[in-house]
Coordinates of N, CA and C in Angstrom, one line a residue:
X14 N 111.1 105.2 99.6 CA 111.0 104.1 100.5 C 112.0 104.3 101.6
X15 N 111.7 103.8 102.8 CA 112.6 103.8 103.9 C 113.9 103.1 103.6
X16 N 115.1 103.7 104.0 CA 116.3 103.0 103.8 C 116.4 101.7 104.6
X17 N 115.8 101.7 105.8 CA 115.8 100.5 106.6 C 115.0 99.4 105.8
X18 N 113.9 99.7 105.3 CA 113.1 98.7 104.5 C 113.8 98.3 103.3
X19 N 114.5 99.2 102.6 CA 115.3 98.9 101.4 C 116.4 97.9 101.8
X20 N 117.1 98.2 102.9 CA 118.1 97.3 103.4 C 117.6 95.9 103.7
X21 N 116.4 95.9 104.4 CA 115.8 94.6 104.7 C 115.5 93.8 103.5
X22 N 115.0 94.5 102.4 CA 114.7 93.8 101.2 C 115.9 93.3 100.5
X23 N 117.0 94.1 100.6 CA 118.3 93.6 100.1 C 118.8 92.3 100.8
X24 N 118.6 92.3 102.1 CA 118.9 91.1 102.8 C 118.1 89.9 102.4
X25 N 116.8 90.1 102.2 CA 115.9 89.0 101.7 C 116.3 88.5 100.4
X26 N 116.6 89.5 99.5 CA 117.1 89.1 98.1 C 118.4 88.3 98.2
X27 N 119.3 88.7 99.1 CA 120.6 88.0 99.2 C 120.3 86.6 99.8
X28 N 119.4 86.4 100.7 CA 119.2 85.1 101.3 C 118.5 84.2 100.2
X29 N 117.6 84.8 99.4 CA 117.0 84.0 98.3 C 118.0 83.6 97.3
X30 N 119.0 84.4 97.0 CA 120.1 84.0 96.1 C 120.9 83.0 96.7
X31 N 121.2 83.0 98.0 CA 122.0 82.0 98.6 C 121.3 80.6 98.7
X32 N 120.0 80.7 99.0 CA 119.2 79.4 99.2 C 118.0 79.5 98.2
X33 N 118.2 79.2 97.0 CA 117.0 79.3 96.0 C 115.8 78.5 96.4
X34 N 116.0 77.4 97.1 CA 114.9 76.5 97.4 C 114.1 77.0 98.6
X35 N 114.5 78.1 99.3 CA 113.8 78.5 100.5 C 112.7 79.6 100.1
X36 N 111.7 79.5 101.0 CA 110.7 80.6 101.0 C 111.2 81.6 102.0
X37 N 111.5 82.8 101.5 CA 112.1 83.9 102.3 C 111.2 85.1 102.3
X38 N 110.8 85.5 103.5 CA 109.9 86.7 103.7 C 110.4 87.5 105.0
X39 N 109.8 88.6 105.2 CA 110.2 89.4 106.4 C 109.2 89.1 107.5
X40 N 109.6 89.4 108.7 CA 108.7 89.3 109.9 C 109.1 90.4 110.9
X41 N 108.3 90.6 111.9 CA 108.5 91.8 112.8 C 109.5 91.6 113.9
X42 N 110.1 90.4 114.0 CA 111.1 90.2 115.0 C 110.7 89.3 116.2
X43 N 109.4 89.1 116.3 CA 108.8 88.3 117.4 C 108.2 87.1 116.7
X44 N 108.3 85.9 117.3 CA 107.6 84.7 116.9 C 107.4 83.8 118.0
X45 N 106.3 83.0 117.8 CA 106.0 82.0 118.9 C 105.7 80.6 118.2
X46 N 105.2 79.7 118.9 CA 105.0 78.3 118.4 C 104.0 78.3 117.3
X47 N 103.0 79.2 117.3 CA 102.0 79.2 116.3 C 102.6 79.8 115.0
X48 N 103.5 80.8 115.1 CA 104.2 81.3 113.9 C 105.0 80.2 113.3
X49 N 105.8 79.4 114.1 CA 106.6 78.3 113.6 C 105.7 77.3 112.9
X50 N 104.6 77.0 113.5 CA 103.7 76.0 112.9 C 103.2 76.5 111.5
X51 N 102.9 77.8 111.4 CA 102.5 78.3 110.1 C 103.7 78.3 109.1
X52 N 104.9 78.6 109.6 CA 106.1 78.6 108.7 C 106.5 77.3 108.2
X53 N 106.2 76.2 109.1 CA 106.6 74.9 108.7 C 105.8 74.4 107.5
X54 N 104.8 75.0 107.1 CA 104.0 74.6 105.9 C 104.8 74.9 104.7
X55 N 105.8 75.8 104.8 CA 106.6 76.2 103.6 C 108.1 75.8 103.8
X56 N 108.5 74.8 104.5 CA 109.9 74.5 104.8 C 110.6 74.0 103.5
X57 N 111.9 74.2 103.4 CA 112.7 75.1 104.3 C 112.3 76.6 104.0
X58 N 112.3 77.3 105.1 CA 112.0 78.7 104.9 C 112.8 79.6 105.9
X59 N 112.9 80.9 105.5 CA 113.6 81.8 106.4 C 112.8 83.1 106.5
X60 N 112.9 83.7 107.7 CA 112.2 84.9 108.0 C 113.2 85.9 108.4
X61 N 113.1 87.1 107.9 CA 114.1 88.2 108.1 C 113.5 89.3 108.8
X62 N 114.2 89.8 109.9 CA 113.7 90.9 110.7 C 114.8 91.9 110.9
X63 N 114.5 93.2 110.9 CA 115.5 94.2 111.2 C 114.9 94.9 112.4
X64 N 115.7 95.0 113.5 CA 115.2 95.5 114.8 C 116.2 96.4 115.4
X65 N 115.8 97.0 116.5 CA 116.7 97.9 117.3 C 117.6 98.7 116.5
X66 N 117.2 99.9 116.3 CA 118.0 100.8 115.5 C 118.5 102.0 116.3
X67 N 119.4 101.9 117.3 CA 120.0 103.0 118.0 C 120.8 103.9 116.9
X68 N 120.8 105.2 117.1 CA 121.5 106.0 116.2 C 122.6 106.8 116.8
X69 N 123.5 107.3 116.0 CA 124.5 108.2 116.4 C 124.7 109.2 115.3
X70 N 124.9 110.5 115.7 CA 125.2 111.5 114.7 C 126.5 111.3 114.0
X71 N 126.5 111.7 112.8 CA 127.7 111.5 112.0 C 128.2 112.9 111.6
X72 N 129.4 113.0 111.2 CA 130.0 114.3 110.8 C 129.3 114.9 109.6
X73 N 128.6 114.1 108.8 CA 127.9 114.6 107.6 C 126.5 115.1 107.9
X74 N 126.2 115.1 109.2 CA 124.8 115.4 109.7 C 123.8 114.3 109.4
X75 N 124.2 113.2 108.9 CA 123.3 112.1 108.8 C 123.3 111.3 110.2
X76 N 122.4 110.3 110.3 CA 122.4 109.5 111.4 C 122.9 108.1 111.0
X77 N 123.8 107.5 111.9 CA 124.3 106.2 111.7 C 123.5 105.2 112.5
X78 N 122.7 104.4 111.9 CA 121.8 103.5 112.6 C 122.5 102.1 112.7
X79 N 122.5 101.6 113.8 CA 123.1 100.3 114.0 C 121.9 99.3 114.1
X80 N 121.7 98.6 112.9 CA 120.5 97.7 112.8 C 120.9 96.3 113.3
X81 N 120.0 95.7 114.0 CA 120.2 94.3 114.4 C 119.3 93.5 113.5
X82 N 120.0 92.7 112.6 CA 119.3 91.8 111.7 C 119.2 90.4 112.2
X83 N 118.0 89.8 112.2 CA 117.8 88.5 112.6 C 117.2 87.7 111.5
X84 N 117.8 86.5 111.2 CA 117.2 85.6 110.2 C 116.9 84.3 110.9
X85 N 115.6 83.9 110.9 CA 115.2 82.6 111.5 C 115.0 81.6 110.3
X86 N 115.7 80.5 110.5 CA 115.6 79.4 109.4 C 114.9 78.2 110.0
X87 N 113.9 77.7 109.3 CA 113.1 76.6 109.8 C 113.1 75.5 108.8
X88 N 113.4 74.3 109.3 CA 113.4 73.1 108.4 C 112.8 72.0 109.2
X89 N 112.4 70.9 108.6 CA 111.9 69.8 109.3 C 112.4 68.4 108.8
X90 N 112.3 67.4 109.6 CA 112.8 66.1 109.3 C 112.1 65.6 108.0
X91 N 112.9 64.9 107.2 CA 112.3 64.4 105.9 C 112.5 62.9 105.8
X92 N 113.7 62.5 105.6 CA 113.9 61.1 105.3 C 114.1 60.2 106.6
X93 N 114.9 60.7 107.5 CA 115.2 59.9 108.7 C 115.0 60.9 109.9
X94 N 114.8 60.3 111.0 CA 114.6 61.1 112.2 C 115.8 62.0 112.5
X95 N 115.5 63.3 112.8 CA 116.4 64.3 113.1 C 117.4 64.7 112.0
X96 N 117.1 64.4 110.7 CA 117.9 64.9 109.6 C 117.7 66.4 109.4
X97 N 116.6 66.9 109.9 CA 116.4 68.4 109.7 C 117.4 69.2 110.6
X98 N 117.9 68.6 111.6 CA 118.9 69.3 112.5 C 120.2 69.5 111.7
X99 N 120.6 68.5 111.0 CA 121.9 68.7 110.2 C 121.7 69.7 109.1
X100 N 120.5 69.7 108.4 CA 120.3 70.7 107.4 C 120.2 72.1 108.0
X101 N 119.5 72.3 109.1 CA 119.4 73.6 109.8 C 120.7 74.1 110.2
X102 N 121.6 73.3 110.7 CA 123.0 73.7 111.0 C 123.7 74.1 109.8
X103 N 123.5 73.4 108.7 CA 124.2 73.7 107.4 C 123.7 75.1 106.9
X104 N 122.4 75.3 106.9 CA 121.9 76.6 106.5 C 122.4 77.8 107.4
X105 N 122.3 77.5 108.7 CA 122.8 78.6 109.6 C 124.3 78.9 109.4
X106 N 125.1 77.9 109.3 CA 126.5 78.1 109.1 C 126.8 78.8 107.8
X107 N 126.2 78.4 106.8 CA 126.4 79.0 105.4 C 126.0 80.5 105.4
X108 N 124.8 80.8 106.1 CA 124.3 82.2 106.1 C 125.2 83.0 107.0
X109 N 125.7 82.5 108.1 CA 126.6 83.2 109.0 C 127.9 83.6 108.2
X110 N 128.5 82.7 107.5 CA 129.7 83.0 106.7 C 129.4 84.0 105.6
X111 N 128.2 83.9 105.0 CA 127.9 84.8 103.9 C 127.6 86.2 104.4
X112 N 127.0 86.3 105.6 CA 126.6 87.6 106.2 C 127.9 88.4 106.7
X113 N 128.9 87.7 107.1 CA 130.1 88.3 107.7 C 130.7 89.3 106.7
X114 N 130.8 90.6 107.1 CA 131.4 91.7 106.4 C 130.7 91.9 105.1
X115 N 129.4 91.5 104.9 CA 128.6 91.8 103.7 C 127.9 93.1 103.9
X116 N 127.8 93.9 102.8 CA 127.0 95.1 102.8 C 125.7 95.0 102.2
X117 N 125.4 93.8 101.6 CA 124.1 93.5 101.0 C 123.6 94.5 100.0
X118 N 124.6 94.8 99.1 CA 124.3 95.7 98.0 C 123.6 97.0 98.4
X119 N 124.1 97.6 99.5 CA 123.5 98.8 100.0 C 124.7 99.8 100.1
X120 N 124.6 100.9 99.3 CA 125.8 101.8 99.2 C 126.1 102.5 100.6
X121 N 125.0 102.8 101.3 CA 125.2 103.6 102.6 C 125.3 102.7 103.8
X122 N 125.6 101.4 103.6 CA 125.8 100.4 104.7 C 127.2 100.1 105.0
X123 N 127.5 99.8 106.2 CA 128.8 99.3 106.6 C 128.8 97.8 106.5
X124 N 129.9 97.1 106.4 CA 129.9 95.6 106.4 C 129.4 95.1 107.7
X125 N 128.7 94.0 107.6 CA 128.0 93.3 108.8 C 129.1 92.9 109.8
X126 N 128.8 93.1 111.1 CA 129.7 92.6 112.1 C 129.0 91.9 113.2
X127 N 129.7 91.4 114.2 CA 129.1 90.7 115.3 C 128.1 89.6 114.9
X128 N 128.5 88.8 114.0 CA 127.7 87.7 113.5 C 127.6 86.6 114.6
X129 N 126.4 86.2 114.9 CA 126.1 85.2 115.9 C 125.1 84.2 115.3
X130 N 125.3 82.9 115.6 CA 124.3 82.0 115.2 C 124.1 80.9 116.2
X131 N 122.9 80.3 116.2 CA 122.6 79.3 117.2 C 121.4 78.5 116.7
X132 N 121.2 77.4 117.3 CA 120.0 76.5 117.1 C 119.1 76.7 118.3
X133 N 117.8 76.8 118.1 CA 116.9 76.9 119.2 C 116.4 75.5 119.5
X134 N 116.6 75.0 120.7 CA 116.2 73.7 121.1 C 115.0 73.8 122.0
X135 N 114.0 73.1 121.6 CA 112.7 73.1 122.4 C 112.1 71.7 122.2
X136 N 111.8 71.0 123.3 CA 111.3 69.6 123.2 C 110.1 69.5 122.3
X137 N 109.1 70.4 122.3 CA 107.9 70.3 121.5 C 108.3 70.3 120.1
X138 N 109.1 71.2 119.7 CA 109.5 71.3 118.3 C 110.3 70.1 117.8
X139 N 111.2 69.6 118.7 CA 112.0 68.4 118.4 C 111.1 67.2 118.2
X140 N 110.1 67.0 119.0 CA 109.1 65.9 118.9 C 108.3 66.0 117.6
X141 N 108.1 67.2 117.1 CA 107.4 67.4 115.9 C 108.3 67.4 114.7
X142 N 109.6 67.2 114.9 CA 110.5 67.1 113.8 C 110.9 68.4 113.2
X143 N 110.8 69.5 113.9 CA 111.0 70.9 113.4 C 112.4 71.3 114.0
X144 N 113.2 71.9 113.1 CA 114.5 72.4 113.4 C 114.5 73.9 113.2
X145 N 114.9 74.7 114.2 CA 115.0 76.2 114.0 C 116.4 76.6 114.3
X146 N 116.9 77.4 113.4 CA 118.2 78.1 113.6 C 118.1 79.6 113.4
X147 N 118.9 80.3 114.1 CA 118.9 81.8 114.1 C 120.3 82.3 113.8
X148 N 120.3 83.3 112.8 CA 121.6 84.0 112.5 C 121.3 85.4 112.8
X149 N 122.1 86.1 113.5 CA 121.9 87.6 113.7 C 123.3 88.3 113.6
X150 N 123.2 89.5 113.2 CA 124.4 90.4 113.1 C 124.0 91.8 113.1
X151 N 125.0 92.7 113.2 CA 124.7 94.1 113.2 C 125.2 94.8 111.9
X152 N 124.4 95.6 111.3 CA 124.8 96.4 110.1 C 124.4 97.8 110.4
X153 N 125.4 98.7 110.1 CA 125.1 100.1 110.2 C 124.7 100.7 108.9
X154 N 123.7 101.5 108.9 CA 123.2 102.2 107.6 C 123.0 103.7 107.9
X155 N 123.5 104.5 107.0 CA 123.4 105.9 107.1 C 122.0 106.3 106.6
X156 N 121.3 107.1 107.4 CA 120.0 107.7 107.0 C 120.0 109.2 107.2
X157 N 119.2 109.8 106.4 CA 119.1 111.3 106.5 C 119.8 111.9 105.4
X158 N 119.9 113.3 105.4 CA 120.5 114.1 104.3 C 122.0 114.3 104.6
X159 N 122.8 114.1 103.6 CA 124.2 114.3 103.8 C 124.5 115.8 103.4
X160 N 124.6 116.6 104.5 CA 124.7 118.1 104.3 C 126.1 118.5 103.8
X161 N 127.1 117.6 104.0 CA 128.4 118.0 103.4 C 128.3 118.0 101.9
X162 N 127.7 117.0 101.3 CA 127.5 116.9 99.9 C 126.8 118.2 99.4
X163 N 125.7 118.6 100.1 CA 125.0 119.8 99.7 C 125.8 121.0 99.8
X164 N 126.7 121.1 100.8 CA 127.4 122.3 101.1 C 128.7 122.4 100.2
X165 N 129.4 121.3 100.0 CA 130.7 121.4 99.4 C 130.7 121.1 97.9
X166 N 129.6 120.8 97.2 CA 129.6 120.5 95.8 C 128.6 121.4 95.1
X167 N 128.8 121.4 93.8 CA 127.9 122.2 92.9 C 126.9 121.3 92.2
X168 N 125.7 121.8 92.0 CA 124.6 121.1 91.4 C 124.0 121.8 90.2
X169 N 123.5 121.0 89.3 CA 122.8 121.5 88.1 C 121.4 121.9 88.5
X170 N 120.7 122.7 87.7 CA 119.3 123.0 88.0 C 118.4 121.8 88.2
X171 N 118.7 120.7 87.5 CA 117.9 119.5 87.7 C 118.2 118.7 88.9
X172 N 119.2 119.2 89.8 CA 119.5 118.5 91.0 C 120.7 117.6 91.0
X173 N 121.2 117.2 89.8 CA 122.3 116.3 89.7 C 123.6 117.0 90.0
X174 N 124.5 116.2 90.7 CA 125.8 116.8 91.1 C 126.7 116.9 89.9
X175 N 127.4 118.0 89.9 CA 128.5 118.3 88.9 C 129.7 117.6 89.4
X176 N 130.1 116.6 88.6 CA 131.3 115.8 89.0 C 132.5 116.0 88.1
X177 N 132.2 116.5 86.9 CA 133.3 116.7 85.9 C 133.9 118.1 86.1
X178 N 135.2 118.1 86.3 CA 135.9 119.4 86.5 C 136.5 119.9 85.2
X179 N 136.7 121.2 85.1 CA 137.4 121.7 83.8 C 138.8 121.1 83.7
X180 N 139.1 120.8 82.5 CA 140.4 120.2 82.2 C 141.3 121.3 81.6
X181 N 142.5 121.3 82.0 CA 143.5 122.2 81.4 C 144.8 121.4 81.1
X182 N 145.6 122.0 80.2 CA 146.8 121.3 79.9 C 148.0 122.2 80.3
X183 N 148.8 121.6 81.2 CA 150.0 122.3 81.7 C 151.2 121.6 81.2
X184 N 152.1 122.4 80.6 CA 153.4 121.8 80.2 C 154.4 122.6 81.1
X185 N 155.2 121.8 81.8 CA 156.2 122.4 82.6 C 157.6 121.8 82.4
X186 N 158.6 122.5 82.5 CA 160.0 122.0 82.4 C 160.7 122.1 83.7
X187 N 161.2 121.0 84.2 CA 161.8 121.0 85.5 C 163.3 120.9 85.3
X188 N 164.0 121.3 86.3 CA 165.5 121.2 86.3 C 165.9 120.4 87.5
X189 N 166.7 119.4 87.2 CA 167.3 118.6 88.3 C 168.6 119.2 88.7
X190 N 168.8 119.4 90.0 CA 170.1 120.0 90.5 C 170.9 118.9 91.1
X191 N 172.2 119.1 91.0 CA 173.2 118.2 91.7 C 173.4 118.7 93.1
X192 N 174.4 118.1 93.8 CA 174.7 118.6 95.2 C 175.1 120.0 95.3
X193 N 175.7 120.5 94.2 CA 176.2 121.9 94.2 C 175.2 122.9 93.8
X194 N 174.0 122.4 93.4 CA 172.9 123.3 93.0 C 173.0 123.6 91.6
X195 N 173.8 122.9 90.8 CA 173.9 123.2 89.4 C 173.0 122.2 88.5
X196 N 172.5 122.7 87.4 CA 171.7 121.9 86.5 C 172.7 121.3 85.5
X197 N 172.1 120.4 84.7 CA 173.0 119.8 83.6 C 173.5 120.8 82.7
X198 N 172.8 121.9 82.4 CA 173.2 122.9 81.5 C 174.3 123.7 82.1
X199 N 174.2 124.0 83.4 CA 175.3 124.7 84.1 C 176.6 123.9 84.1
X200 N 176.5 122.6 84.2 CA 177.7 121.8 84.2 C 178.4 121.9 82.8
X201 N 177.6 122.0 81.8 CA 178.2 122.0 80.4 C 178.9 123.3 80.2
X202 N 178.5 124.4 80.8 CA 179.0 125.7 80.6 C 180.3 126.0 81.4
X203 N 180.6 125.1 82.3 CA 181.8 125.3 83.1 C 183.1 125.1 82.3
X204 N 183.9 126.1 82.2 CA 185.2 126.0 81.5 C 186.3 126.1 82.6
X205 N 187.3 125.3 82.4 CA 188.4 125.4 83.4 C 189.1 126.8 83.3
X206 N 189.5 127.3 84.4 CA 190.2 128.6 84.4 C 191.7 128.3 84.2
X207 N 192.3 129.1 83.4 CA 193.7 128.9 83.1 C 194.5 130.1 83.7
X208 N 195.5 129.8 84.4 CA 196.3 130.9 85.0 C 197.4 131.3 84.1

């Protein structure tokens, strides 16, 4: 499976763990009023997208992809007018704090940076009692083959890396010298000269 898709799935699992009451799925990064109308049938809900993956070569010959992760959170008014706004802000703020410096259980990912969050204000949505919040951040994920591991390490015929090294036992005796360069034994052998 693609490392980007695996990372996106890890983000979805993390958001589900943070907000168990939410319906969390992926989306392609674009949404309109019709999408929001469909999503409000399952409020509160979150939609996760991973977009814009510029790459840079790394010294291991892998590519370092800088992923832009966007999470859209939708809620609606329940008990009183505009109470969905307070809950949307609470979800957005909690997710922003959670995402900051998080690797989302991905070994080849760097901690998330450049976390931004905002509420989307639109009169039509407000009149319908719908609150939309967005949290976005950047996460770098290494993709490709790590050729340094292939070149500098040894592997078994089954392809697993040999990590255990031969053990040896070394017993050494060291001598501590004083300022004159003498050891403790040398000092004991010194006999005063008698004239």
